[in-house]
Short mmCIF file of C-alpha atoms and ligand atoms in Angstrom, two decimals:
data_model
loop_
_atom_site.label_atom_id
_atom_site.label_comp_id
_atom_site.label_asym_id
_atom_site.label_seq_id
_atom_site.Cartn_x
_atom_site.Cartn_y
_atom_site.Cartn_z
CA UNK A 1 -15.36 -17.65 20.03
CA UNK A 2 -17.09 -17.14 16.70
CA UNK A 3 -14.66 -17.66 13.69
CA UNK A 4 -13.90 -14.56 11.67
CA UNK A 5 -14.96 -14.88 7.84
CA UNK A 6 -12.53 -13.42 5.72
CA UNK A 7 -11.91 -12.29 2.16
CA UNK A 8 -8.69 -11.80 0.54
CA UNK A 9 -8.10 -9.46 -2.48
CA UNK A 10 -4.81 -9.88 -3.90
CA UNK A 11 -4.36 -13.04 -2.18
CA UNK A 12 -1.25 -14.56 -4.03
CA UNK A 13 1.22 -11.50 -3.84
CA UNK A 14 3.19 -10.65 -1.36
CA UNK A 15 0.63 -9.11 1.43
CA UNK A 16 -1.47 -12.02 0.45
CA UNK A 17 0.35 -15.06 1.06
CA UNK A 18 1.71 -13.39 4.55
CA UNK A 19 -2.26 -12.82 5.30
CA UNK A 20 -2.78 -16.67 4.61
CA UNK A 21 0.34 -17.81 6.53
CA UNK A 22 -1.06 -15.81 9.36
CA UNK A 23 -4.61 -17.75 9.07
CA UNK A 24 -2.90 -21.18 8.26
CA UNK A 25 -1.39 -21.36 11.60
CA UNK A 26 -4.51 -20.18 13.17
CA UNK A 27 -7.16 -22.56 10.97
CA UNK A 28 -9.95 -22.72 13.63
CA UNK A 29 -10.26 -18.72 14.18
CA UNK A 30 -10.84 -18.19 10.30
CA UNK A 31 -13.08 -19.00 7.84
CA UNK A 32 -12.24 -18.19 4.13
CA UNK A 33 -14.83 -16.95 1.99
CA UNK A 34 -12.88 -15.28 -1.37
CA UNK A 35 -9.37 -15.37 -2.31
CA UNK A 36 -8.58 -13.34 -5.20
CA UNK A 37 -5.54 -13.37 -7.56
CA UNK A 38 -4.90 -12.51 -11.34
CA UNK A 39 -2.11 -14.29 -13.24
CA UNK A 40 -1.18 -16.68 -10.78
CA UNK A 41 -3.47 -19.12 -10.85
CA UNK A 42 -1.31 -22.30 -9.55
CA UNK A 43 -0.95 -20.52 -6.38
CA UNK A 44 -4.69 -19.13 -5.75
CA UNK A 45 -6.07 -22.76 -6.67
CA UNK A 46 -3.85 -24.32 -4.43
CA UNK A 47 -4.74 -21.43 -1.17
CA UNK A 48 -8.31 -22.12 -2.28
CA UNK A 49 -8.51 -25.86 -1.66
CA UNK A 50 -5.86 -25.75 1.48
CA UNK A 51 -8.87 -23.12 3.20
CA UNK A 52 -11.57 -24.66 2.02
CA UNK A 53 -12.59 -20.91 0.52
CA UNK A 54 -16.30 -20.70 -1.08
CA UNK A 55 -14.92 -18.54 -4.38
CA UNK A 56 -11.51 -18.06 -6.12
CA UNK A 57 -11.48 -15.24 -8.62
CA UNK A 58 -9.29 -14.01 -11.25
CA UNK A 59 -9.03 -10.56 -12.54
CA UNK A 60 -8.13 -12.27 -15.99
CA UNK A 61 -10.87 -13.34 -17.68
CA UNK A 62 -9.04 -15.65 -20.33
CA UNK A 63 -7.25 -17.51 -17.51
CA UNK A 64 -10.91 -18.31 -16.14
CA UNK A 65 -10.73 -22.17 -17.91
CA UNK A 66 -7.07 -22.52 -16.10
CA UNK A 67 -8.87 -21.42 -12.57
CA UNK A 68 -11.79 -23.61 -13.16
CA UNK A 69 -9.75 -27.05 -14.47
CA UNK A 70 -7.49 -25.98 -11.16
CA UNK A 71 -10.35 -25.88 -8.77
CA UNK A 72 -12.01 -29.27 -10.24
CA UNK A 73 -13.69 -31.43 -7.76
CA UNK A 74 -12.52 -29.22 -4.78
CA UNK A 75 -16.29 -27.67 -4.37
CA UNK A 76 -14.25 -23.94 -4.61
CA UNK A 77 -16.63 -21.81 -7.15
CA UNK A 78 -14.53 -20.30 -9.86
CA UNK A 79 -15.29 -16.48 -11.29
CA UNK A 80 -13.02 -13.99 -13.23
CA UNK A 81 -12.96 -10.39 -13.96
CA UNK A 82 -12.75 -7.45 -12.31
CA UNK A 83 -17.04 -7.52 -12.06
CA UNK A 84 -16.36 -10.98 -10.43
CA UNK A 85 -14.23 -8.65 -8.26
CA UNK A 86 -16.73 -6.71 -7.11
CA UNK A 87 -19.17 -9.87 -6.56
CA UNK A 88 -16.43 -11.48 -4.20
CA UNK A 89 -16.51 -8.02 -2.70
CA UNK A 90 -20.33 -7.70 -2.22
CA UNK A 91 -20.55 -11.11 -0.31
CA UNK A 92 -20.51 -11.02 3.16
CA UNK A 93 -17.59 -11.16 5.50
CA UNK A 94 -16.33 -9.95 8.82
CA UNK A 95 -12.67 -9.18 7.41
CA UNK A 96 -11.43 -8.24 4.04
CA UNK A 97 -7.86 -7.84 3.20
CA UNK A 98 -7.31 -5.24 0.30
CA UNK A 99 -4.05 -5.86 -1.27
CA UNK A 100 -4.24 -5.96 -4.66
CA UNK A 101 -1.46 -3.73 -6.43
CA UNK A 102 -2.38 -0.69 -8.24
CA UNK A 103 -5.34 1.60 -8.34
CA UNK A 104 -7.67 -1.38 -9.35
CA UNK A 105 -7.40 -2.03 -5.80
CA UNK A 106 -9.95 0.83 -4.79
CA UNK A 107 -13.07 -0.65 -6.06
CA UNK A 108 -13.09 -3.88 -4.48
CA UNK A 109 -12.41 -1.87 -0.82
CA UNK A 110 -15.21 0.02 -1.90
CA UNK A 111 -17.60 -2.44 -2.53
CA UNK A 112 -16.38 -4.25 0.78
CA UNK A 113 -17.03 -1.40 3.50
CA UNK A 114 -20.68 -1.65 2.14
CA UNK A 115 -20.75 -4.43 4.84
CA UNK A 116 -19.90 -2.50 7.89
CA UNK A 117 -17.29 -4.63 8.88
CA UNK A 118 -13.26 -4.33 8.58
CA UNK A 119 -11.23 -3.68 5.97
CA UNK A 120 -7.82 -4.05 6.56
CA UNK A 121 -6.14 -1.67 4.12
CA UNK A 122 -2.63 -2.55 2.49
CA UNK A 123 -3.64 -1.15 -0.78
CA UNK A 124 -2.03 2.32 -1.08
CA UNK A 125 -3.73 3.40 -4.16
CA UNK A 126 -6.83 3.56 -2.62
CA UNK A 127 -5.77 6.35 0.30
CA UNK A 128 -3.71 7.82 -2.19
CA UNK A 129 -6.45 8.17 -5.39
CA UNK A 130 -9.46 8.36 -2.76
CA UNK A 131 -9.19 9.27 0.46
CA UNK A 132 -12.23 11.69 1.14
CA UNK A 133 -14.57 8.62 -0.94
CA UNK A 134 -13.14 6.01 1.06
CA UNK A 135 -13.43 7.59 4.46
CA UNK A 136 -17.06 8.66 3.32
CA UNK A 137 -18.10 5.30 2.48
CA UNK A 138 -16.76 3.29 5.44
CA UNK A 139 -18.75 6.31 8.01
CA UNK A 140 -21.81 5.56 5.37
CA UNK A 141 -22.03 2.22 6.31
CA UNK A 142 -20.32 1.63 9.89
CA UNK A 143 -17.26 0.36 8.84
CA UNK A 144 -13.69 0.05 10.04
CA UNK A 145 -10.82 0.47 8.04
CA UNK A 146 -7.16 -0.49 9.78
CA UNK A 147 -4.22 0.39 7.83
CA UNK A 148 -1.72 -2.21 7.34
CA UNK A 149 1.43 -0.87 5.80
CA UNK A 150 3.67 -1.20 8.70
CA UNK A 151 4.24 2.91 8.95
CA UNK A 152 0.45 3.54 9.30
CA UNK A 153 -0.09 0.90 11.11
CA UNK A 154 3.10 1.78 13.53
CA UNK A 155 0.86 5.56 14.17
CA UNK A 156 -2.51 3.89 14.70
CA UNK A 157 -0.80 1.61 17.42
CA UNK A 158 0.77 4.72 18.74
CA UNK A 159 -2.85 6.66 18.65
CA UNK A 160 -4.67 4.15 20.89
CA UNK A 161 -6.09 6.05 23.64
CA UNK A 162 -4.56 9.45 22.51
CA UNK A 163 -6.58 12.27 21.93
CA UNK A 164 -5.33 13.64 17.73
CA UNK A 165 -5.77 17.03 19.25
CA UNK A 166 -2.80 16.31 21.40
CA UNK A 167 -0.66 15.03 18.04
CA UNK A 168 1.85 17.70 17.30
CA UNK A 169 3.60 15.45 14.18
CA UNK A 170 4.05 12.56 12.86
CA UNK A 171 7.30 10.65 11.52
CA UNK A 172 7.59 8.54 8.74
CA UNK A 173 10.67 6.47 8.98
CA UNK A 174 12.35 5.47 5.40
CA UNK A 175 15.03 3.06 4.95
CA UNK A 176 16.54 4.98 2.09
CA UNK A 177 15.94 1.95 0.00
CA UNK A 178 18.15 0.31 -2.44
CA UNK A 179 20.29 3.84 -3.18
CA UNK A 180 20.78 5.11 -0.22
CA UNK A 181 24.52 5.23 -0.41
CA UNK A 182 25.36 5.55 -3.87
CA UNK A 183 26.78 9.03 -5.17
CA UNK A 184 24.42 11.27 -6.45
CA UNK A 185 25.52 11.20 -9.74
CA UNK A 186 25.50 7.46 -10.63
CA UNK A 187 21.69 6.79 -9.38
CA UNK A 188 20.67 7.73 -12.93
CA UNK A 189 22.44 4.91 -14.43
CA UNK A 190 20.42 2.23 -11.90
CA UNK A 191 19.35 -0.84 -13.12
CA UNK A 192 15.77 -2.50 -12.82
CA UNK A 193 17.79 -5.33 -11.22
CA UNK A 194 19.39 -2.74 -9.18
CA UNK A 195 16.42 -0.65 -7.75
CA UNK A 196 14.63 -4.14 -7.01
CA UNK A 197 16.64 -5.30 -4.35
CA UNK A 198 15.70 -4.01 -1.03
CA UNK A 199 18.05 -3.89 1.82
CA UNK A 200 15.55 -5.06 4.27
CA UNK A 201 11.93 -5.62 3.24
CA UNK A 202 11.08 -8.84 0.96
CA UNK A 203 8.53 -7.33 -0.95
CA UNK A 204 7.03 -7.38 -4.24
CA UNK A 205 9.17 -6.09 -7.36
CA UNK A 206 6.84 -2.68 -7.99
CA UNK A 207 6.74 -1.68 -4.85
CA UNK A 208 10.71 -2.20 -3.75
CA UNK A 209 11.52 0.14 -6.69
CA UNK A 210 9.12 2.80 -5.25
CA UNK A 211 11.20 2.17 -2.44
CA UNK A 212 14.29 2.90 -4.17
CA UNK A 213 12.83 6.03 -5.62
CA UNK A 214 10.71 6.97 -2.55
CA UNK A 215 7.88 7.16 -4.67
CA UNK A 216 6.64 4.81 -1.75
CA UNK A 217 7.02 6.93 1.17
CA UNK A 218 5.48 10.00 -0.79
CA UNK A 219 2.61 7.79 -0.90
CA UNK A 220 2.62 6.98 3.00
CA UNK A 221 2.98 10.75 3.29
CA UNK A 222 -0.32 11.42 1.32
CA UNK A 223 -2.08 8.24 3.03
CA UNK A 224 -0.45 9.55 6.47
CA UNK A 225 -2.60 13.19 6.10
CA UNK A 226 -5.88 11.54 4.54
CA UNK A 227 -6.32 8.66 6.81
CA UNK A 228 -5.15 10.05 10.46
CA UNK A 229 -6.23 13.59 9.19
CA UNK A 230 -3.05 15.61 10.17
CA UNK A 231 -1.73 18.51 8.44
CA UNK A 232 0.85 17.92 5.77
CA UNK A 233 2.99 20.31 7.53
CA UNK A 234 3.38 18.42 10.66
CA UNK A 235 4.14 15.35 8.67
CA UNK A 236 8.19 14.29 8.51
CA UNK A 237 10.01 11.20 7.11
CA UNK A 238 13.51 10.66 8.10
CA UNK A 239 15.87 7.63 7.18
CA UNK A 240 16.16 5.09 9.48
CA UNK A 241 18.46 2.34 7.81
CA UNK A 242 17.56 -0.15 10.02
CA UNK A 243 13.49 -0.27 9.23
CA UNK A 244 12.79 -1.16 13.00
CA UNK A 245 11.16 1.74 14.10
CA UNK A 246 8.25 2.24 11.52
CA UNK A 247 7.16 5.89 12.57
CA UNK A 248 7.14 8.48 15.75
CA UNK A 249 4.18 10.27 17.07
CA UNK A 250 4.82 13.29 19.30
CA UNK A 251 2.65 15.00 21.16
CA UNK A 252 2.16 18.41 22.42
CA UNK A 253 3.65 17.76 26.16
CA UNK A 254 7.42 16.75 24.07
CA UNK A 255 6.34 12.81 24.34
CA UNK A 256 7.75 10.54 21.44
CA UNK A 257 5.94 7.13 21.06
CA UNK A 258 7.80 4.95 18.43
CA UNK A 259 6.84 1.47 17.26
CA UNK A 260 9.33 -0.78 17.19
CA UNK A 261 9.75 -3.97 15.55
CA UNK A 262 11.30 -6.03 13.08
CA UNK A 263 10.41 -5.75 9.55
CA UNK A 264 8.24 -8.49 8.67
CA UNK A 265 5.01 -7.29 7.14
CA UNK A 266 3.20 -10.38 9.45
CA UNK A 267 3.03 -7.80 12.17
CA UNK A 268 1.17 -5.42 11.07
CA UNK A 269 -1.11 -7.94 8.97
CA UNK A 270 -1.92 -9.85 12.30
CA UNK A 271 -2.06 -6.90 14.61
CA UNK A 272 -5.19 -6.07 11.74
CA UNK A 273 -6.45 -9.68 11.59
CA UNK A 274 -6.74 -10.17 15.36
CA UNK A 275 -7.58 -6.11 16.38
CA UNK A 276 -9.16 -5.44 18.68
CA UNK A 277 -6.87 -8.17 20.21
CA UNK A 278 -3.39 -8.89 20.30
CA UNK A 279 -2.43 -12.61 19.47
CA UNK A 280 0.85 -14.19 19.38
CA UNK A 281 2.62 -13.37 15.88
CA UNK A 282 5.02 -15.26 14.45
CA UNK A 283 7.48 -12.72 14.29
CA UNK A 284 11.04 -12.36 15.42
CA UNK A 285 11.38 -10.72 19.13
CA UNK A 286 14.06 -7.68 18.88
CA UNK A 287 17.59 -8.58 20.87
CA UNK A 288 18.12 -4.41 21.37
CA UNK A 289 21.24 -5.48 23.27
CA UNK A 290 22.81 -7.21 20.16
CA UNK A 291 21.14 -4.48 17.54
CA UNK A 292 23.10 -1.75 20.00
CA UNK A 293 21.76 1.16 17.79
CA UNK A 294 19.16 3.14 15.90
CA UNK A 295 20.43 5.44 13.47
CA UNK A 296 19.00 8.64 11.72
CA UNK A 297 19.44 10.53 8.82
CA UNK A 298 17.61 14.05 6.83
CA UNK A 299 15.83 12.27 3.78
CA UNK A 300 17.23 14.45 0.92
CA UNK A 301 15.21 16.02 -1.23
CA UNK A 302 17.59 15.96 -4.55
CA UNK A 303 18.39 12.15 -3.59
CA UNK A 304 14.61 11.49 -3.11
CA UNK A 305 12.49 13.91 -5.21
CA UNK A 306 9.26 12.18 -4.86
CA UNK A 307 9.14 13.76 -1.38
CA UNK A 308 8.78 17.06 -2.66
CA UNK A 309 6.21 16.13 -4.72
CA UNK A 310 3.87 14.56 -2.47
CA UNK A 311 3.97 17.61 -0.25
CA UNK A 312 2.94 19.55 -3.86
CA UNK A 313 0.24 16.96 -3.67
CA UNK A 314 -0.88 17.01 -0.27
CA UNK A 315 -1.01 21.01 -0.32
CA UNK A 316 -3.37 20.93 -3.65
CA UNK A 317 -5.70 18.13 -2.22
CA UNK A 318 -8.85 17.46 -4.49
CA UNK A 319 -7.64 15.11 -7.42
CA UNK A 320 -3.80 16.00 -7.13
CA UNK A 321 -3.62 12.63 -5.60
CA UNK A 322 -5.31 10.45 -8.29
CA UNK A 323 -2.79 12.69 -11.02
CA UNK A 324 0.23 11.80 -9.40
CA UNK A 325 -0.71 8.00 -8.53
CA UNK A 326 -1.38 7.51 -12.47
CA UNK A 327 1.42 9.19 -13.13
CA UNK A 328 3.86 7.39 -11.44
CA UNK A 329 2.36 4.16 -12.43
CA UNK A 330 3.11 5.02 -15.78
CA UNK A 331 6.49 6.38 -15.16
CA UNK A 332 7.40 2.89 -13.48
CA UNK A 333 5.82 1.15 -16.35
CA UNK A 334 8.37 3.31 -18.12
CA UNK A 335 11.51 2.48 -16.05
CA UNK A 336 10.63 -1.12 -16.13
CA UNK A 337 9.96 -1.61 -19.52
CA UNK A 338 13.50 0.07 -20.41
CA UNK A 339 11.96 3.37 -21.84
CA UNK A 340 12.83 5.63 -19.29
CA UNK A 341 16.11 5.78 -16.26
CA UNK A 342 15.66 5.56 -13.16
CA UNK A 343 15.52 9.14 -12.14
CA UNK A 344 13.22 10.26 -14.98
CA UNK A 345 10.40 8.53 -13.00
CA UNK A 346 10.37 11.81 -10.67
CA UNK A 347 10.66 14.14 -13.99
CA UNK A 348 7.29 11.97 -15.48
CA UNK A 349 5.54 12.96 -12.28
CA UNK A 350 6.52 16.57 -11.78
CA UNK A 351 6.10 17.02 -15.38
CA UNK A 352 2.57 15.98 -15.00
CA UNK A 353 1.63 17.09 -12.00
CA UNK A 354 2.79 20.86 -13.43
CA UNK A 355 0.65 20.33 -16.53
CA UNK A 356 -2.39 19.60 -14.43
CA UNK A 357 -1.80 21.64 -11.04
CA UNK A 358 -3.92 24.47 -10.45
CA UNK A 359 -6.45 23.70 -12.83
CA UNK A 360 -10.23 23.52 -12.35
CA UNK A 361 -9.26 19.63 -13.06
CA UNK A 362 -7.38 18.99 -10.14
CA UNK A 363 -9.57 20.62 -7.35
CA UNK A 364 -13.14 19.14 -8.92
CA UNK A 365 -15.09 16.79 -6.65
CA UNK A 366 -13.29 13.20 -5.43
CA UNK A 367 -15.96 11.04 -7.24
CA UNK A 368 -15.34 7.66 -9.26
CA UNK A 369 -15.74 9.23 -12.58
CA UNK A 370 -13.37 11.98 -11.82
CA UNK A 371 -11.06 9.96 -10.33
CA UNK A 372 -11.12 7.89 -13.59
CA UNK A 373 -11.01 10.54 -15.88
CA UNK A 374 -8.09 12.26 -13.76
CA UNK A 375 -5.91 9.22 -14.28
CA UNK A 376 -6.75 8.21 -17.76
CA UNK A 377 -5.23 12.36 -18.61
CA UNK A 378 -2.59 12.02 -16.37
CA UNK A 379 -1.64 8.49 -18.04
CA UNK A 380 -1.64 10.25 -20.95
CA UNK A 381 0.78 13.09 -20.79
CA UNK A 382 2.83 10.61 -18.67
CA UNK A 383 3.21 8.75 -21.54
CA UNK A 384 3.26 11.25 -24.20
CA UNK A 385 6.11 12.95 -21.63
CA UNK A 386 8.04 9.45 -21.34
CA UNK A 387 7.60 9.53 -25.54
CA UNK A 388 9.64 12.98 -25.69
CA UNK A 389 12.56 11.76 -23.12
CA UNK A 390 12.25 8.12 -23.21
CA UNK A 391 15.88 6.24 -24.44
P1 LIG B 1 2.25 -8.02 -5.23
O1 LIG B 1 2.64 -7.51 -6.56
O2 LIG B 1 3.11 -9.00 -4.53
O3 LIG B 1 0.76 -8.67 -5.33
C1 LIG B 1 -0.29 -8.01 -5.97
C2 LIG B 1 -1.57 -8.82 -5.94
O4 LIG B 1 -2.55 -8.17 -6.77
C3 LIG B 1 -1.42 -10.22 -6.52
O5 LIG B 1 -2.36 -11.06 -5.90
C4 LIG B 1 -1.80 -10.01 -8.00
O6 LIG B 1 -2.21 -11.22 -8.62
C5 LIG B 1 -2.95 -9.05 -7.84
N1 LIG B 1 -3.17 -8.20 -9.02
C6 LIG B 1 -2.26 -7.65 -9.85
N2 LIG B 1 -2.86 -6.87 -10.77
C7 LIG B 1 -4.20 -6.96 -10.52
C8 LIG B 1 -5.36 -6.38 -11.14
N3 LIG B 1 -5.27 -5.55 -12.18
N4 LIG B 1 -6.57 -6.68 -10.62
C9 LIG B 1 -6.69 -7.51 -9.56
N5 LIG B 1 -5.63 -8.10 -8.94
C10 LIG B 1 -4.40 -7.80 -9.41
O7 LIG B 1 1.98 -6.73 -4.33
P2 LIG B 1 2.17 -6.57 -2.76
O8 LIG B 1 1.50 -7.69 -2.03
O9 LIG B 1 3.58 -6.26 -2.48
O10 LIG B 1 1.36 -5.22 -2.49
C11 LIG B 1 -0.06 -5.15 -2.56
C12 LIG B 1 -0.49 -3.75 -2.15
O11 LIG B 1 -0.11 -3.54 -0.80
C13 LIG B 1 0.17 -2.63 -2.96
O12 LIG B 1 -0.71 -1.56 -3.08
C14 LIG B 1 1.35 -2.23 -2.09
O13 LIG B 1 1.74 -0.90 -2.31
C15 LIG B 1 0.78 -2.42 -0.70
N6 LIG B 1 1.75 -2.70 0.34
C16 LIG B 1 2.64 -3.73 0.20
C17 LIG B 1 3.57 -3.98 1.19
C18 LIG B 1 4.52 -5.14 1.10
O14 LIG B 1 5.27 -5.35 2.03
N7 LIG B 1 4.53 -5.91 0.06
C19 LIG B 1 3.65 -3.13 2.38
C20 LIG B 1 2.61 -2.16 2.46
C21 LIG B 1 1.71 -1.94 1.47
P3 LIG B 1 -1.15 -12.25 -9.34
O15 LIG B 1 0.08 -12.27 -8.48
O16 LIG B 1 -1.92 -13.55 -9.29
O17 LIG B 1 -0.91 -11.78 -10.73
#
């Protein structure tokens, strides 16, 4: 068999280095043609030489000398900037993971499913921001695009061989994150420290507070509707404490087909690596016996706000969804930089998804330049909002 070429965007964070711990055990089926990073340049130089990759690229362009005295003698080309981005992006490859953090995420994908090969999408910005462009552009050119966040890709394994015509709804389990228990009252008062410890998933810092504040599973809600195309009203999240079974799909005959598994992001990641195969993962096997039960709970709108809005967004459509990403980007920005609490992140968002919702704005054509222009206003009265209320 053929080895697979792959590219890597975002290749030292979290998503990344469990991509290249899936290909280092596997060294013969893969062959590594970009590996991208930005600050951490010890670690991409390092992945770079270990696979042999043709280019290593940093989105920082002063910390291009530190790449290139990293990479010396090891034959690995060195490039930086978020053009040198879209260069890794435009060379060919049958496989390209996109897991960078953050909306600059989108424009490598972009770039990539000019190919008409497989990008395996971990990047929720890009869903989120773009949908309608990114489903456009991988039909344009023949390509695939297999989610990889462990909900999404929990209903595509669920989908295989079902007719969507047949899908009555889809669930979106939650764990309930790192406040799931506390009262009400004192969640306000939570700590960076505090909202960045998960109680299951080892992730990376932005995204376990978005798991804290849900602000991560409103996004899966919005990704859920533009990617499988369902309804926003026949999608549900409930919280699942456990994180073992990563979402439902019932159909119209009463069925409900769950994925189950543990949570170790190398599941989903090799499940996209290998597709259409399956290939032994080196994941741990479920001992149902010992785990004795699943458990269930309603996910609370007043606990978890961000719920509520991403249904706002999913109902409004057009550029609701590049508003509210750039939005709560900023808001986190806020939280972590000590300028804002914990539950003002939700205010930020409502507060600027009310300013902009229902104008021309919001429901103009999902292009690039809208897109940009959407979240450079909604960054705006974020911050102007976080200005007002901030500490
Ligand atoms: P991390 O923060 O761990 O890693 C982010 C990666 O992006 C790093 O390689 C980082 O480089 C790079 N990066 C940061 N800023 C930029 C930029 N402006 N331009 C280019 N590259 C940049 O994130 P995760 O791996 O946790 O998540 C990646 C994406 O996948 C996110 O969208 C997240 O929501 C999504 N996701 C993550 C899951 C998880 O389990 N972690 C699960 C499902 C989805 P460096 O570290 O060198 O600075």
């Amino acid at each position: 068999m053929s080895t697979r070429r792959v590219t890597i965007f975002g290749a030292t964070g979290s998503i990344g280095q469990n991509t290249i711990d899936l290909i280092r055990r596997a060294p013969t089926d893969f062959t590594v043609v970009a590996l991208t990073g930005a600050r951490n340049i010890s670690q991409l130089a390092k992945d770079a030489r270990e696979l042999g990759a043709e280019l290593a690229v940093t989105a920082e362009p002063e910390l291009l000398s530190e790449l290139r005295a990293a990479l010396a003698g090891s034959g690995v080309e060195a490039a930086a900037g978020s053009e040198a981005l879209i260069d890794a992006a435009a060379r060919p490859a049958d496989w390209f993971m996109s897991a960078i953090v953050g909306a600059a995420g989108l424009y490598p994908g972009l770039e990539a499913l000019k190919h008409g090969t497989t990008l395996a999408l971990a990047n929720k910005e890009s869903l989120v921001t773009a949908g309608p462009l990114l489903l456009e552009t991988a039909r344009r050119y023949g390509a695939q695009i297999l989610p990889v966040d462990s909900e999404h890709s929990a209903v595509f394994q669920a989908l295989v061989g079902e007719d969507l015509s047949a899908v009555e709804r889809v669930i979106i389990t939650a764990s309930g994150g790192a406040f799931r228990d506390w009262p009400l009252e004192t969640i306000a008062s939570a700590t960076v420290a505090q909202a960045a410890n998960h109680p299951n998933w080892n992730m990376g810092t932005r995204i376990t507070i978005d798991s804290a504040s849900m602000f991560n599973k409103a996004m899966e809600l919005i990704e859920t509707k533009e990617f499988f195309g369902i309804e926003s009203s026949a999608i549900e999240t409930i919280v699942h404490p456990e994180s073992l079974i990563h979402a439902l799909v019932g159909f119209n005959d009463g069925a409900l087909m769950a994925h189950v598994g543990p949570p170790d992001m190398r599941h989903a990641i090799g499940y996209a690596l290998n597709y259409p195969n399956r290939k032994e993962l080196p994941v741990e096997r479920l001992d149902l016996a010992k785990i004795g039960q699943f458990t269930f709970c309603e996910a609370c709108v007043i606990r978890y706000p961000a719920l509520a809005l991403a249904r706002s967004v999913m109902e409004q459509g057009g550029l609701a969804g590049a508003a509210f990403n750039a939005a709560k980007e900023q808001a986190l920005d806020g939280f972590i930089d000590g300028q804002i609490g914990f539950t003002d992140m939700a205010n930020t968002v409502e507060h600027v998804l009310d300013q902009l919702g229902g104008t021309a704005d919001l429901s103009e054509m999902i292009t690039l330049e809208n897109i940009v222009q959407t979240d450079q206003i909604a960054r705006r009265i974020a911050r102007d909002y976080i200005a007002q209320h901030g500490h």
